[in-house]
Every structure is written in C-alpha cells, then in structure tokens.
Amino acid sequence: MSTIKIILVDDHEIVRDGIRALLLGQPQIKIIGDACDSEELFEYLENQTPDIVILDIRMPGHSGIEIAGMLKKDFPDIKPLMLSAETDEQSIHQAIENGAKGFLPKDCSKSELIEAINTIAKGRNYFGQNILSTVFKGFVDGVQNPQKTNTALDALSERELEVIKHLSDGMSYKEIAKELFISPRTVESHKKSIFEKLELSNNAQLIKFAIKHKIVEL
C-alpha cells in the first residue's frame, strides 16, 4: 500500500501531539502537517495535498464541519475524517452532508483509528460503532411505515441499487461510472431518480437507507 498522507486539525496542541504519537510506528501512515484552525490548514494545502484530513468539530473560526464542506468544494480528492467529542445526531448528519468520509469519537481506540484511516484511504466510508447507532437513529419512517418503504425499495432498478451501494461507499461519480461502464452524467441522473423515488434530500439519508436495507455491508 502506498503511504497515506495526513494533516491533523485541532485547536489543542496536546490533542494533535497525542494523535501523532498514536500513529507512530505505522509505516503506511505519514503525518505531513498539523493545524490549529482552517486558516493554517489551507496554508498547508497551498503546497501539500494530503489523502486525509483529521478534523475536530469544535474549533475557533470555522468548525470542522464547515472545513469539511470547504474541502468537498475546493479539494474533492481530500477525504475528511471527523474525530470529535461532539457525537450528537445533528453533528454526525451535518458532517456526512458536508463530505465527511468517516466519523469517530475522541475516545476511540488506537486500532479503530488506524482501521478508519486505512478504510477511508481505500475510498470507503468508516463510522465508529457508536456513530453507526446514531446514523441508524432517525431512519424510523421505514420502521413505522414498512409498506411505504418496501414500495420505494421495490421501485428501484438493479442499476439504481448498484449506484446506491457505490455512493454509500463514498465513491465519486467518476469512480462509479468507471466501475459500471457508464458516464458520470448517467450516474448523476440515477442519483436524482433515486432521491426522487425514496424522497431523500441528502447523502446522510441515503447512507441510512443503504445500511437499513443491507445494500451496503458494515
């Protein structure tokens, strides 16, 4: 495996030092910089391009969620991993909507952090077990109205189910197009159709749907 380049972003130096220490000895992982806020991060990005940016949520100036959204817009190849004590439902959903490819609580284990980094570097999403339970929470309409959900699921074509799986795994339109031998524009069209059929409005809802109906494996 090629080296996974990472920049750490947290307003507490002791936290950045702690994460750096945890990742010492991992030959496939290289910390190429650390920043205390968005301004310092984007100064780094003028000259260096990491594979993953590990972000706290609560920081002065731009929050980690806002930074994830900025990366999604301006640096789409960089994968944000949220590492935060803020693990409420709203924060998790907002992070996913803003392009976060993973989310871990700050009290996660060293092994889980390394697993998350390796998983995200391969282009897949990673959520800690406690985070997954929150991702599940809120998708109750299908439980309370199973007939409606089953009807929506039945309305999906095999190709749309494939697109849901790949989108939930964090793949881009271009990557999905290459995998399915179709154009990126066709992938976008399928996504629009999926959202209309399932009455979804964002990727967080799509991921919850995919998990609930076992379209993706945890």
C-alpha positions as a Markdown table, in Angstrom:
| # | Residue | x | y | z |
|---|---|---|---|---|
| 1 | Met | 0.0 | 0.0 | 0.0 |
| 2 | Ser | 1.2 | 3.5 | -0.8 |
| 3 | Thr | 1.8 | 5.9 | 2.0 |
| 4 | Ile | -1.3 | 7.6 | 3.4 |
| 5 | Lys | -0.6 | 11.3 | 3.9 |
| 6 | Ile | -2.5 | 13.0 | 6.8 |
| 7 | Ile | -2.9 | 16.5 | 8.2 |
| 8 | Leu | -4.3 | 16.9 | 11.7 |
| 9 | Val | -6.6 | 19.8 | 12.5 |
| 10 | Asp | -7.4 | 20.5 | 16.2 |
| 11 | Asp | -7.1 | 23.7 | 18.2 |
| 12 | His | -5.5 | 21.8 | 21.1 |
| 13 | Glu | -1.8 | 21.1 | 20.6 |
| 14 | Ile | -1.9 | 18.3 | 23.1 |
| 15 | Val | -4.5 | 16.5 | 21.1 |
| 16 | Arg | -2.6 | 16.8 | 17.9 |
| 17 | Asp | 0.6 | 15.5 | 19.7 |
| 18 | Gly | -1.4 | 12.6 | 21.1 |
| 19 | Ile | -2.8 | 11.6 | 17.7 |
| 20 | Arg | 0.7 | 11.9 | 16.2 |
| 21 | Ala | 2.1 | 9.7 | 19.0 |
| 22 | Leu | -0.7 | 7.1 | 18.4 |
| 23 | Leu | 0.2 | 6.8 | 14.7 |
| 24 | Leu | 3.9 | 6.5 | 15.2 |
| 25 | Gly | 5.2 | 3.2 | 14.0 |
| 26 | Gln | 2.6 | 2.8 | 11.3 |
| 27 | Pro | 4.7 | 2.6 | 8.1 |
| 28 | Gln | 1.8 | 3.2 | 5.8 |
| 29 | Ile | 0.7 | 6.4 | 7.6 |
| 30 | Lys | 2.6 | 9.7 | 7.4 |
| 31 | Ile | 1.6 | 12.9 | 9.2 |
| 32 | Ile | 2.7 | 15.7 | 6.9 |
| 33 | Gly | 1.4 | 18.6 | 9.0 |
| 34 | Asp | -0.9 | 19.8 | 11.7 |
| 35 | Ala | -3.0 | 22.9 | 12.1 |
| 36 | Cys | -4.9 | 24.7 | 14.8 |
| 37 | Asp | -7.6 | 26.1 | 12.5 |
| 38 | Ser | -8.9 | 26.4 | 9.0 |
| 39 | Glu | -6.5 | 29.3 | 8.1 |
| 40 | Glu | -3.5 | 27.3 | 9.0 |
| 41 | Leu | -4.8 | 24.2 | 7.2 |
| 42 | Phe | -5.4 | 26.0 | 3.9 |
| 43 | Glu | -1.9 | 27.5 | 4.1 |
| 44 | Tyr | -0.6 | 23.9 | 4.2 |
| 45 | Leu | -2.9 | 23.0 | 1.2 |
| 46 | Glu | -1.2 | 25.6 | -0.9 |
| 47 | Asn | 1.9 | 23.4 | -1.1 |
| 48 | Gln | 0.9 | 19.9 | 0.1 |
| 49 | Thr | -2.0 | 17.6 | -0.7 |
| 50 | Pro | -2.9 | 15.0 | 2.0 |
| 51 | Asp | -5.0 | 12.0 | 1.4 |
| 52 | Ile | -6.9 | 12.5 | 4.6 |
| 53 | Val | -7.5 | 15.5 | 6.9 |
| 54 | Ile | -8.5 | 14.5 | 10.5 |
| 55 | Leu | -10.8 | 17.2 | 11.9 |
| 56 | Asp | -12.2 | 18.2 | 15.2 |
| 57 | Ile | -15.6 | 19.8 | 15.1 |
| 58 | Arg | -15.5 | 22.5 | 17.8 |
| 59 | Met | -12.8 | 25.0 | 16.9 |
| 60 | Pro | -12.5 | 28.8 | 16.8 |
| 61 | Gly | -13.4 | 30.3 | 13.5 |
| 62 | His | -14.6 | 27.7 | 11.0 |
| 63 | Ser | -15.9 | 24.4 | 12.6 |
| 64 | Gly | -14.6 | 21.1 | 11.4 |
| 65 | Ile | -18.0 | 20.5 | 9.7 |
| 66 | Glu | -17.6 | 23.8 | 7.8 |
| 67 | Ile | -14.0 | 22.9 | 6.9 |
| 68 | Ala | -15.2 | 19.5 | 5.5 |
| 69 | Gly | -17.6 | 21.4 | 3.3 |
| 70 | Met | -14.9 | 23.7 | 2.1 |
| 71 | Leu | -12.7 | 20.7 | 1.3 |
| 72 | Lys | -15.6 | 19.0 | -0.6 |
| 73 | Lys | -15.9 | 22.1 | -2.8 |
| 74 | Asp | -12.3 | 23.0 | -3.4 |
| 75 | Phe | -10.3 | 19.8 | -2.7 |
| 76 | Pro | -12.7 | 16.9 | -3.5 |
| 77 | Asp | -9.9 | 14.3 | -3.5 |
| 78 | Ile | -9.1 | 15.0 | 0.1 |
| 79 | Lys | -11.1 | 12.8 | 2.5 |
| 80 | Pro | -12.2 | 14.3 | 5.8 |
| 81 | Leu | -12.3 | 12.1 | 8.9 |
| 82 | Met | -14.1 | 13.7 | 11.9 |
| 83 | Leu | -12.5 | 12.9 | 15.3 |
| 84 | Ser | -14.6 | 14.7 | 17.8 |
| 85 | Ala | -16.3 | 14.6 | 21.2 |
| 86 | Glu | -19.3 | 16.1 | 19.5 |
| 87 | Thr | -21.2 | 12.9 | 18.6 |
| 88 | Asp | -24.8 | 14.1 | 18.7 |
| 89 | Glu | -27.1 | 13.2 | 15.8 |
| 90 | Gln | -27.1 | 16.6 | 14.2 |
| 91 | Ser | -23.3 | 16.9 | 14.2 |
| 92 | Ile | -22.9 | 13.5 | 12.6 |
| 93 | His | -25.6 | 14.1 | 9.9 |
| 94 | Gln | -24.2 | 17.6 | 9.1 |
| 95 | Ala | -20.7 | 16.1 | 8.8 |
| 96 | Ile | -21.8 | 13.5 | 6.4 |
| 97 | Glu | -23.7 | 16.0 | 4.4 |
| 98 | Asn | -20.6 | 18.2 | 4.2 |
| 99 | Gly | -18.5 | 15.3 | 2.8 |
| 100 | Ala | -17.0 | 13.6 | 5.8 |
| 101 | Lys | -15.9 | 10.1 | 4.9 |
| 102 | Gly | -15.7 | 8.9 | 8.4 |
| 103 | Phe | -16.6 | 9.8 | 12.0 |
| 104 | Leu | -15.0 | 8.6 | 15.3 |
| 105 | Pro | -15.5 | 9.7 | 18.9 |
| 106 | Lys | -12.3 | 11.1 | 20.5 |
| 107 | Asp | -12.3 | 8.2 | 23.0 |
| 108 | Cys | -11.9 | 5.6 | 20.2 |
| 109 | Ser | -9.1 | 3.1 | 20.4 |
| 110 | Lys | -5.8 | 3.3 | 18.5 |
| 111 | Ser | -6.7 | 0.2 | 16.5 |
| 112 | Glu | -10.0 | 1.7 | 15.4 |
| 113 | Leu | -8.4 | 5.0 | 14.4 |
| 114 | Ile | -5.9 | 3.1 | 12.2 |
| 115 | Glu | -8.7 | 1.0 | 10.7 |
| 116 | Ala | -10.7 | 4.1 | 9.9 |
| 117 | Ile | -7.7 | 5.7 | 8.2 |
| 118 | Asn | -6.9 | 2.6 | 6.1 |
| 119 | Thr | -10.6 | 2.1 | 5.2 |
| 120 | Ile | -11.1 | 5.8 | 4.1 |
| 121 | Ala | -7.8 | 5.8 | 2.2 |
| 122 | Lys | -9.3 | 2.9 | 0.1 |
| 123 | Gly | -12.3 | 5.1 | -0.8 |
| 124 | Arg | -14.8 | 3.7 | 1.6 |
| 125 | Asn | -16.7 | 5.3 | 4.5 |
| 126 | Tyr | -15.9 | 4.4 | 8.1 |
| 127 | Phe | -18.1 | 5.1 | 11.2 |
| 128 | Gly | -17.4 | 4.0 | 14.7 |
| 129 | Gln | -19.9 | 1.6 | 16.3 |
| 130 | Asn | -21.4 | 4.3 | 18.5 |
| 131 | Ile | -21.6 | 6.6 | 15.5 |
| 132 | Leu | -23.4 | 3.9 | 13.4 |
| 133 | Ser | -26.1 | 3.6 | 16.0 |
| 134 | Thr | -26.7 | 7.3 | 15.7 |
| 135 | Val | -26.7 | 7.1 | 11.9 |
| 136 | Phe | -29.4 | 4.4 | 12.2 |
| 137 | Lys | -31.4 | 6.7 | 14.5 |
| 138 | Gly | -33.8 | 8.9 | 12.7 |
| 139 | Phe | -34.5 | 6.5 | 9.9 |
| 140 | Val | -37.7 | 5.4 | 11.6 |
| 141 | Asp | -40.2 | 6.2 | 8.9 |
| 142 | Gly | -39.5 | 2.8 | 7.3 |
| 143 | Val | -40.0 | 1.1 | 10.6 |
| 144 | Gln | -43.2 | 2.8 | 11.3 |
| 145 | Asn | -44.4 | 2.6 | 7.7 |
| 146 | Pro | -42.8 | -0.5 | 6.3 |
| 147 | Gln | -45.3 | -0.8 | 3.4 |
| 148 | Lys | -44.2 | 2.7 | 2.1 |
| 149 | Thr | -40.5 | 1.8 | 2.5 |
| 150 | Asn | -40.9 | -1.6 | 0.7 |
| 151 | Thr | -42.8 | 0.0 | -2.1 |
| 152 | Ala | -40.0 | 2.6 | -2.6 |
| 153 | Leu | -37.3 | -0.2 | -2.4 |
| 154 | Asp | -39.2 | -2.3 | -5.0 |
| 155 | Ala | -39.4 | 0.7 | -7.3 |
| 156 | Leu | -35.6 | 0.8 | -7.6 |
| 157 | Ser | -33.9 | -0.8 | -10.6 |
| 158 | Glu | -30.9 | -3.1 | -10.2 |
| 159 | Arg | -28.7 | -0.4 | -11.6 |
| 160 | Glu | -30.0 | 2.1 | -9.1 |
| 161 | Leu | -29.3 | -0.3 | -6.3 |
| 162 | Glu | -25.7 | -0.6 | -7.6 |
| 163 | Val | -25.4 | 3.2 | -7.6 |
| 164 | Ile | -26.7 | 3.4 | -4.1 |
| 165 | Lys | -24.1 | 0.9 | -2.9 |
| 166 | His | -21.3 | 2.8 | -4.5 |
| 167 | Leu | -22.5 | 6.2 | -3.4 |
| 168 | Ser | -22.8 | 4.9 | 0.2 |
| 169 | Asp | -19.2 | 3.6 | 0.0 |
| 170 | Gly | -18.1 | 7.2 | -0.7 |
| 171 | Met | -17.3 | 6.8 | -4.4 |
| 172 | Ser | -17.4 | 9.8 | -6.8 |
| 173 | Tyr | -19.5 | 10.0 | -9.9 |
| 174 | Lys | -16.3 | 9.4 | -12.0 |
| 175 | Glu | -15.4 | 6.3 | -9.9 |
| 176 | Ile | -18.9 | 4.8 | -10.1 |
| 177 | Ala | -19.0 | 5.5 | -13.9 |
| 178 | Lys | -15.8 | 3.6 | -14.4 |
| 179 | Glu | -17.0 | 0.7 | -12.2 |
| 180 | Leu | -20.3 | 0.4 | -14.0 |
| 181 | Phe | -19.1 | 1.3 | -17.5 |
| 182 | Ile | -21.4 | 4.3 | -17.8 |
| 183 | Ser | -20.9 | 8.1 | -18.0 |
| 184 | Pro | -20.6 | 10.3 | -14.8 |
| 185 | Arg | -23.7 | 12.2 | -16.1 |
| 186 | Thr | -25.7 | 8.9 | -16.2 |
| 187 | Val | -24.6 | 8.3 | -12.6 |
| 188 | Glu | -25.8 | 11.7 | -11.6 |
| 189 | Ser | -29.1 | 11.0 | -13.4 |
| 190 | His | -29.5 | 7.7 | -11.5 |
| 191 | Lys | -28.8 | 9.5 | -8.2 |
| 192 | Lys | -31.5 | 12.1 | -9.0 |
| 193 | Ser | -34.0 | 9.4 | -9.7 |
| 194 | Ile | -33.1 | 7.5 | -6.5 |
| 195 | Phe | -33.6 | 10.6 | -4.4 |
| 196 | Glu | -37.0 | 11.2 | -6.0 |
| 197 | Lys | -38.2 | 7.7 | -5.6 |
| 198 | Leu | -37.0 | 7.4 | -1.9 |
| 199 | Glu | -38.0 | 11.0 | -1.1 |
| 200 | Leu | -34.4 | 11.7 | 0.2 |
| 201 | Ser | -32.8 | 15.1 | 0.4 |
| 202 | Asn | -29.1 | 14.4 | 1.3 |
| 203 | Asn | -26.4 | 11.7 | 1.4 |
| 204 | Ala | -26.8 | 11.1 | 5.1 |
| 205 | Gln | -30.3 | 9.8 | 4.5 |
| 206 | Leu | -29.1 | 7.7 | 1.6 |
| 207 | Ile | -26.5 | 6.0 | 3.7 |
| 208 | Lys | -29.0 | 5.3 | 6.4 |
| 209 | Phe | -31.3 | 3.8 | 3.8 |
| 210 | Ala | -28.5 | 1.6 | 2.4 |
| 211 | Ile | -27.5 | 0.4 | 5.8 |
| 212 | Lys | -31.1 | -0.4 | 6.9 |
| 213 | His | -31.8 | -2.4 | 3.8 |
| 214 | Lys | -28.4 | -4.1 | 3.8 |
| 215 | Ile | -27.4 | -2.6 | 0.4 |
| 216 | Val | -24.0 | -2.0 | 2.0 |
| 217 | Glu | -22.1 | -4.1 | 4.5 |
| 218 | Leu | -20.9 | -2.6 | 7.8 |
